PDB file of C-alpha atoms in Angstrom:
ATOM      1  CA  MET B 275       6.633  13.234 -10.091  1.00 86.00           C
ATOM      2  CA  VAL B 276       3.993  13.149  -7.384  1.00 96.00           C
ATOM      3  CA  PRO B 277       0.785  14.866  -8.557  1.00 97.00           C
ATOM      4  CA  VAL B 278      -1.369  17.260  -6.537  1.00 97.00           C
ATOM      5  CA  PHE B 279      -4.052  15.890  -4.233  1.00 97.00           C
ATOM      6  CA  ASN B 280      -7.550  15.360  -5.574  1.00 96.00           C
ATOM      7  CA  ASN B 281     -10.689  16.830  -3.982  1.00 94.00           C
ATOM      8  CA  GLU B 282     -10.697  14.005  -1.382  1.00 94.00           C
ATOM      9  CA  GLY B 283      -7.265  15.135  -0.173  1.00 95.00           C
ATOM     10  CA  VAL B 284      -5.508  12.010  -1.481  1.00 96.00           C
ATOM     11  CA  LEU B 285      -3.276  11.306  -4.453  1.00 98.00           C
ATOM     12  CA  PRO B 286      -5.038  10.537  -7.726  1.00 98.00           C
ATOM     13  CA  GLU B 287      -5.190   6.907  -8.789  1.00 97.00           C
ATOM     14  CA  GLY B 288      -1.898   5.248  -9.680  1.00 97.00           C
ATOM     15  CA  VAL B 289       1.555   4.405  -8.416  1.00 98.00           C
ATOM     16  CA  HIS B 290       3.527   7.649  -8.443  1.00 98.00           C
ATOM     17  CA  GLU B 291       7.316   7.309  -8.464  1.00 98.00           C
ATOM     18  CA  ALA B 292       9.377   9.778  -6.478  1.00 98.00           C
ATOM     19  CA  SER B 293      13.002  10.218  -5.524  1.00 96.00           C
ATOM     20  CA  PHE B 294      13.900  10.680  -1.858  1.00 94.00           C
ATOM     21  CA  GLU B 295      14.471  14.361  -2.562  1.00 96.00           C
ATOM     22  CA  GLU B 296      11.071  14.813  -4.180  1.00 97.00           C
ATOM     23  CA  PHE B 297       9.333  12.821  -1.451  1.00 98.00           C
ATOM     24  CA  LYS B 298      10.970  14.889   1.280  1.00 98.00           C
ATOM     25  CA  GLU B 299      10.250  18.183  -0.465  1.00 97.00           C
ATOM     26  CA  ARG B 300       6.599  17.269  -0.946  1.00 97.00           C
ATOM     27  CA  PHE B 301       5.693  15.612   2.361  1.00 98.00           C
ATOM     28  CA  VAL B 302       8.134  16.798   5.066  1.00 98.00           C
ATOM     29  CA  TYR B 303       6.969  20.294   5.978  1.00 98.00           C
ATOM     30  CA  ASN B 304       6.379  20.382   9.742  1.00 98.00           C
ATOM     31  CA  SER B 305       7.918  18.924  12.905  1.00 98.00           C
ATOM     32  CA  ARG B 306       5.530  15.947  13.143  1.00 98.00           C
ATOM     33  CA  ARG B 307       6.212  14.963   9.549  1.00 99.00           C
ATOM     34  CA  SER B 308       9.961  15.435  10.123  1.00 98.00           C
ATOM     35  CA  GLU B 309       9.890  13.051  13.102  1.00 98.00           C
ATOM     36  CA  ILE B 310       8.024  10.421  11.092  1.00 98.00           C
ATOM     37  CA  TYR B 311      10.387  10.876   8.142  1.00 98.00           C
ATOM     38  CA  ALA B 312      13.436  10.369  10.391  1.00 98.00           C
ATOM     39  CA  ALA B 313      11.972   7.057  11.600  1.00 98.00           C
ATOM     40  CA  PHE B 314      11.137   6.143   7.986  1.00 98.00           C
ATOM     41  CA  LEU B 315      14.842   6.520   7.136  1.00 98.00           C
ATOM     42  CA  ILE B 316      15.670   3.936   9.838  1.00 98.00           C
ATOM     43  CA  LEU B 317      13.174   1.607   8.157  1.00 98.00           C
ATOM     44  CA  VAL B 318      14.771   2.235   4.766  1.00 98.00           C
ATOM     45  CA  ASN B 319      18.210   1.337   6.128  1.00 98.00           C
ATOM     46  CA  ASP B 320      16.859  -1.898   7.643  1.00 98.00           C
ATOM     47  CA  LEU B 321      15.165  -2.799   4.359  1.00 98.00           C
ATOM     48  CA  ARG B 322      18.347  -2.135   2.414  1.00 97.00           C
ATOM     49  CA  ALA B 323      20.133  -4.580   4.736  1.00 97.00           C
ATOM     50  CA  ILE B 324      17.882  -7.400   3.481  1.00 97.00           C
ATOM     51  CA  ASN B 325      18.281  -6.349  -0.179  1.00 96.00           C
ATOM     52  CA  CYS B 326      14.901  -4.666  -0.525  1.00 97.00           C
ATOM     53  CA  TRP B 327      15.096  -1.911  -3.112  1.00 96.00           C
ATOM     54  CA  VAL B 328      11.508  -0.619  -3.503  1.00 97.00           C
ATOM     55  CA  VAL B 329       8.922   0.695  -1.039  1.00 98.00           C
ATOM     56  CA  TYR B 330       5.352   1.907  -1.506  1.00 98.00           C
ATOM     57  CA  ILE B 331       4.033   4.650   0.766  1.00 98.00           C
ATOM     58  CA  ASP B 332       0.416   5.039   1.857  1.00 97.00           C
ATOM     59  CA  GLY B 333      -1.642   6.334   4.724  1.00 94.00           C
ATOM     60  CA  SER B 334      -2.277   9.799   6.048  1.00 96.00           C
ATOM     61  CA  TYR B 335       1.370  10.728   5.483  1.00 98.00           C
ATOM     62  CA  VAL B 336       0.746  10.966   1.735  1.00 98.00           C
ATOM     63  CA  THR B 337      -2.495  12.928   2.066  1.00 97.00           C
ATOM     64  CA  ASP B 338      -3.254  16.558   2.815  1.00 97.00           C
ATOM     65  CA  LYS B 339      -3.474  15.759   6.549  1.00 97.00           C
ATOM     66  CA  GLU B 340      -1.244  18.221   8.413  1.00 97.00           C
ATOM     67  CA  LEU B 341      -0.443  15.945  11.366  1.00 98.00           C
ATOM     68  CA  PRO B 342      -0.350  12.289  10.324  1.00 98.00           C
ATOM     69  CA  GLY B 343       0.063   9.722  13.086  1.00 94.00           C
ATOM     70  CA  ASP B 344       2.464   7.505  11.190  1.00 96.00           C
ATOM     71  CA  ILE B 345       3.420   6.295   7.728  1.00 98.00           C
ATOM     72  CA  ASP B 346       2.211   3.102   6.045  1.00 98.00           C
ATOM     73  CA  VAL B 347       4.825   1.227   4.029  1.00 98.00           C
ATOM     74  CA  CYS B 348       4.853  -1.952   2.021  1.00 97.00           C
ATOM     75  CA  TRP B 349       8.151  -3.318   0.789  1.00 97.00           C
ATOM     76  CA  ASP B 350       8.819  -5.176  -2.423  1.00 95.00           C
ATOM     77  CA  ASP B 351       9.535  -8.775  -1.420  1.00 89.00           C
ATOM     78  CA  ASP B 352      11.156  -9.850  -4.683  1.00 86.00           C
ATOM     79  CA  ASP B 353      13.793 -12.480  -5.505  1.00 84.00           C
ATOM     80  CA  GLU B 354      16.714 -10.452  -4.142  1.00 92.00           C
ATOM     81  CA  ILE B 355      15.503 -10.452  -0.527  1.00 96.00           C
ATOM     82  CA  ASP B 356      17.878 -12.147   1.902  1.00 96.00           C
ATOM     83  CA  TRP B 357      15.197 -14.234   3.630  1.00 94.00           C
ATOM     84  CA  GLU B 358      17.647 -15.823   6.077  1.00 95.00           C
ATOM     85  CA  LEU B 359      18.869 -12.426   7.288  1.00 96.00           C
ATOM     86  CA  LEU B 360      15.294 -11.186   7.394  1.00 95.00           C
ATOM     87  CA  ASP B 361      14.234 -14.157   9.516  1.00 94.00           C
ATOM     88  CA  THR B 362      17.159 -13.998  11.936  1.00 96.00           C
ATOM     89  CA  HIS B 363      17.715 -10.243  12.328  1.00 96.00           C
ATOM     90  CA  TYR B 364      14.471  -8.520  11.340  1.00 95.00           C
ATOM     91  CA  PRO B 365      11.505 -10.478  12.753  1.00 93.00           C
ATOM     92  CA  ILE B 366       9.841  -7.075  13.170  1.00 94.00           C
ATOM     93  CA  PHE B 367       8.879  -7.306   9.477  1.00 93.00           C
ATOM     94  CA  PHE B 368       6.692 -10.336  10.249  1.00 89.00           C
ATOM     95  CA  ASP B 369       4.686  -8.432  12.891  1.00 87.00           C
ATOM     96  CA  LEU B 370       1.578  -8.144  10.728  1.00 86.00           C
ATOM     97  CA  ASN B 371      -1.188  -8.152  13.342  1.00 87.00           C
ATOM     98  CA  PRO B 372      -2.419  -4.928  14.939  1.00 90.00           C
ATOM     99  CA  PRO B 373      -1.289  -2.963  16.855  1.00 91.00           C
ATOM    100  CA  ARG B 374       2.260  -3.719  15.540  1.00 93.00           C
ATOM    101  CA  LYS B 375       3.800  -1.996  18.568  1.00 94.00           C
ATOM    102  CA  ALA B 376       7.404  -2.894  17.720  1.00 94.00           C
ATOM    103  CA  GLN B 377       7.044  -1.398  14.227  1.00 96.00           C
ATOM    104  CA  GLN B 378       5.422   1.738  15.599  1.00 95.00           C
ATOM    105  CA  LEU B 379       8.136   2.210  18.222  1.00 95.00           C
ATOM    106  CA  ARG B 380      11.059   1.707  15.843  1.00 96.00           C
ATOM    107  CA  TYR B 381       9.724   3.094  12.562  1.00 98.00           C
ATOM    108  CA  ARG B 382       6.574   5.148  13.366  1.00 97.00           C
ATOM    109  CA  ALA B 383       5.076   2.958  10.633  1.00 97.00           C
ATOM    110  CA  ASP B 384       2.901   0.013   9.784  1.00 96.00           C
ATOM    111  CA  VAL B 385       5.055  -2.169   7.547  1.00 97.00           C
ATOM    112  CA  PHE B 386       3.921  -5.003   5.255  1.00 96.00           C
ATOM    113  CA  PRO B 387       5.354  -7.116   2.436  1.00 96.00           C
ATOM    114  CA  ALA B 388       3.871  -5.754  -0.809  1.00 96.00           C
ATOM    115  CA  ASN B 389       2.953  -9.108  -2.300  1.00 94.00           C
ATOM    116  CA  ILE B 390       1.072 -10.843   0.492  1.00 93.00           C
ATOM    117  CA  TYR B 391      -2.657 -10.624   1.011  1.00 94.00           C
ATOM    118  CA  GLU B 392      -4.302  -8.230   3.412  1.00 93.00           C
ATOM    119  CA  GLY B 393      -6.615 -10.395   5.504  1.00 87.00           C
ATOM    120  CA  ASN B 394      -9.996  -8.689   5.216  1.00 89.00           C
ATOM    121  CA  SER B 395      -9.918  -7.444   1.623  1.00 92.00           C
ATOM    122  CA  GLY B 396      -8.188 -10.362  -0.102  1.00 93.00           C
ATOM    123  CA  LEU B 397      -6.014  -7.848  -1.967  1.00 96.00           C
ATOM    124  CA  LEU B 398      -2.229  -7.783  -2.080  1.00 96.00           C
ATOM    125  CA  PHE B 399      -0.995  -5.044   0.254  1.00 96.00           C
ATOM    126  CA  LYS B 400       0.341  -3.085  -2.724  1.00 96.00           C
ATOM    127  CA  ASP B 401      -3.224  -3.066  -4.124  1.00 96.00           C
ATOM    128  CA  PHE B 402      -4.924  -2.678  -0.741  1.00 96.00           C
ATOM    129  CA  PHE B 403      -2.902   0.500  -0.215  1.00 96.00           C
ATOM    130  CA  GLN B 404      -4.603   1.949  -3.312  1.00 97.00           C
ATOM    131  CA  GLN B 405      -8.092   1.733  -1.804  1.00 95.00           C
ATOM    132  CA  ASN B 406      -9.467   4.694   0.131  1.00 92.00           C
ATOM    133  CA  LYS B 407     -10.790   3.006   3.267  1.00 87.00           C
ATOM    134  CA  GLU B 408     -13.167   5.904   3.982  1.00 86.00           C
ATOM    135  CA  THR B 409     -14.790   6.299   0.556  1.00 90.00           C
ATOM    136  CA  GLY B 410     -14.044   2.998  -1.205  1.00 88.00           C
ATOM    137  CA  ASN B 411     -12.580   4.945  -4.124  1.00 93.00           C
ATOM    138  CA  THR B 412      -9.247   4.149  -5.727  1.00 96.00           C
ATOM    139  CA  LYS B 413      -6.369   6.423  -4.740  1.00 97.00           C
ATOM    140  CA  GLY B 414      -2.687   6.817  -5.437  1.00 98.00           C
ATOM    141  CA  ILE B 415       0.400   5.720  -3.548  1.00 98.00           C
ATOM    142  CA  VAL B 416       4.055   6.719  -3.768  1.00 99.00           C
ATOM    143  CA  LYS B 417       6.802   4.372  -4.957  1.00 98.00           C
ATOM    144  CA  ILE B 418      10.430   5.029  -3.998  1.00 98.00           C
ATOM    145  CA  ASN B 419      13.483   3.151  -5.216  1.00 97.00           C
ATOM    146  CA  ILE B 420      15.645   2.930  -2.081  1.00 96.00           C
ATOM    147  CA  GLN B 421      18.705   1.310  -3.669  1.00 91.00           C
ATOM    148  CA  LEU B 422      21.883   3.301  -3.087  1.00 74.00           C
TER     149      LEU B 422
END
């Protein structure tokens, strides 16, 4: 279950698991969020194609911000990933340098492997996502199992 936002308007510290239904019920409540969610579902289908089964959600989409610009996602790059298929059919997932235009156009998202290091912080993206960039405080993220 995804907890209520704290007084900073973000999720409390931790990795909060949610089903697709719970995620949609909690975060898809206006037209902007619906558009971003529809693009997120395209991302989920592409990740499933390479045998990725877990995503972590961050950014303004999982805050109290009414009109987020996009959604930030890191995907679990575990042993089941089909790296050959990823390399040949989904080079978009290796577009890690800003502004990541191809990712934004296709997915309305910034997308990163969960277990590689974010350049400036030295943290794995999964951990970097749990840092509030504005306050420096620790915050929560949402984890979704995307396996059918």
